[in-house]
Amino acid sequence: MERPLPPRQSGQFVAARSRDVFVEEEGVRRAAEMLYALRHSEELTASGWKKANPLAPRDTALNWVFVVDTLNFSFWPENEEEQCEVTYRGTTYRGYMTLCAAITRAIEE
């Protein structure tokens, strides 16, 4: 069995063979700059992650992150007015948090 490709090589493999997926170099540069600027901030610590993902269940957080990150790209609407909404525990969420709320609610139910 072949060893899995590291993230960079995986991305290159997908980008080279895909017809519907592409890597926007400018977006990669902006993301790298943003992460570099945050490298010493609390946002990139475990407690910062928990604040950014408040709906992640404590006991299954790793699996939750895997599922949410795998599905995340599917919830990017063509235009902002077409975003779906999910109400969870009395709060209505839109955008990325819609997916987070839906996954968390599904786990609970």
Short mmCIF file of C-alpha atoms in Angstrom, two decimals:
data_model
loop_
_atom_site.label_atom_id
_atom_site.label_comp_id
_atom_site.label_asym_id
_atom_site.label_seq_id
_atom_site.Cartn_x
_atom_site.Cartn_y
_atom_site.Cartn_z
CA MET A 1 0.00 0.00 0.00
CA GLU A 2 1.29 3.44 -0.90
CA ARG A 3 1.89 6.02 1.81
CA PRO A 4 -0.59 8.92 1.84
CA LEU A 5 0.58 12.12 0.21
CA PRO A 6 1.45 15.08 2.45
CA PRO A 7 -1.03 18.02 2.23
CA ARG A 8 0.94 20.04 -0.33
CA GLN A 9 1.40 17.09 -2.67
CA SER A 10 -2.25 16.06 -2.18
CA GLY A 11 -3.38 19.53 -3.22
CA GLN A 12 -1.10 19.46 -6.25
CA PHE A 13 -2.42 16.03 -7.24
CA VAL A 14 -6.05 17.18 -7.03
CA ALA A 15 -5.42 20.51 -8.76
CA ALA A 16 -3.55 18.85 -11.63
CA ARG A 17 -6.34 16.34 -12.31
CA SER A 18 -9.49 18.26 -11.47
CA ARG A 19 -11.85 19.90 -13.90
CA ASP A 20 -14.06 21.63 -11.29
CA VAL A 21 -11.60 22.45 -8.51
CA PHE A 22 -8.73 24.88 -8.69
CA VAL A 23 -6.28 26.57 -6.36
CA GLU A 24 -6.46 30.34 -6.36
CA GLU A 25 -2.86 31.39 -5.75
CA GLU A 26 -3.85 34.84 -4.47
CA GLY A 27 -6.17 33.21 -1.92
CA VAL A 28 -3.37 30.92 -0.75
CA ARG A 29 -1.06 33.93 -0.34
CA ARG A 30 -3.69 35.87 1.66
CA ALA A 31 -4.40 32.88 3.89
CA ALA A 32 -0.68 32.38 4.54
CA GLU A 33 -0.25 36.05 5.41
CA MET A 34 -3.23 35.95 7.77
CA LEU A 35 -1.95 32.85 9.57
CA TYR A 36 1.54 34.28 9.81
CA ALA A 37 0.16 37.46 11.40
CA LEU A 38 -1.74 35.33 13.94
CA ARG A 39 1.16 33.02 14.77
CA HIS A 40 1.61 34.38 18.30
CA SER A 41 -2.06 35.06 19.05
CA GLU A 42 -4.49 33.10 21.19
CA GLU A 43 -6.59 32.41 18.09
CA LEU A 44 -4.17 29.66 17.05
CA THR A 45 -4.18 27.91 20.43
CA ALA A 46 -6.52 25.15 21.62
CA SER A 47 -8.55 27.62 23.68
CA GLY A 48 -8.77 29.96 20.69
CA TRP A 49 -9.97 27.10 18.53
CA LYS A 50 -12.72 26.33 21.04
CA LYS A 51 -13.89 29.96 20.94
CA ALA A 52 -13.99 29.85 17.15
CA ASN A 53 -15.87 26.52 17.17
CA PRO A 54 -18.20 26.83 20.17
CA LEU A 55 -20.59 24.16 18.89
CA ALA A 56 -17.98 21.38 18.78
CA PRO A 57 -18.87 18.73 21.38
CA ARG A 58 -16.02 18.21 23.84
CA ASP A 59 -16.05 14.41 23.80
CA THR A 60 -16.16 14.03 20.00
CA ALA A 61 -14.44 17.24 18.89
CA LEU A 62 -11.86 15.55 16.65
CA ASN A 63 -14.49 13.60 14.70
CA TRP A 64 -16.70 16.70 14.58
CA VAL A 65 -13.88 18.77 13.05
CA PHE A 66 -13.19 16.06 10.47
CA VAL A 67 -16.84 15.93 9.36
CA VAL A 68 -17.34 19.71 9.36
CA ASP A 69 -14.11 20.39 7.46
CA THR A 70 -14.91 17.67 4.92
CA LEU A 71 -18.38 19.08 4.21
CA ASN A 72 -17.55 22.77 4.54
CA PHE A 73 -16.95 23.51 0.85
CA SER A 74 -20.48 22.31 0.01
CA PHE A 75 -22.08 25.22 1.84
CA TRP A 76 -20.55 28.11 -0.09
CA PRO A 77 -23.47 29.81 -1.83
CA GLU A 78 -23.21 31.42 -5.24
CA ASN A 79 -24.46 34.64 -3.65
CA GLU A 80 -24.87 35.78 -0.04
CA GLU A 81 -28.68 36.07 -0.20
CA GLU A 82 -29.00 32.33 -0.89
CA GLN A 83 -27.46 31.12 2.37
CA CYS A 84 -29.41 28.48 4.24
CA GLU A 85 -30.20 28.88 7.93
CA VAL A 86 -30.33 26.43 10.83
CA THR A 87 -31.79 27.13 14.26
CA TYR A 88 -30.08 25.31 17.10
CA ARG A 89 -30.89 25.88 20.76
CA GLY A 90 -32.79 29.06 19.99
CA THR A 91 -30.08 30.68 17.85
CA THR A 92 -30.34 30.92 14.06
CA TYR A 93 -27.05 30.43 12.23
CA ARG A 94 -25.98 31.31 8.68
CA GLY A 95 -22.91 30.54 6.61
CA TYR A 96 -20.26 28.24 8.07
CA MET A 97 -22.01 28.19 11.45
CA THR A 98 -25.11 26.69 9.74
CA LEU A 99 -23.10 23.58 9.01
CA CYS A 100 -21.65 23.53 12.54
CA ALA A 101 -25.10 23.83 14.11
CA ALA A 102 -26.61 21.16 11.85
CA ILE A 103 -23.83 18.65 12.60
CA THR A 104 -24.01 19.30 16.35
CA ARG A 105 -27.80 19.01 16.37
CA ALA A 106 -27.62 15.76 14.38
CA ILE A 107 -25.15 14.29 16.89
CA GLU A 108 -27.45 15.20 19.77
CA GLU A 109 -30.55 13.80 18.09
#
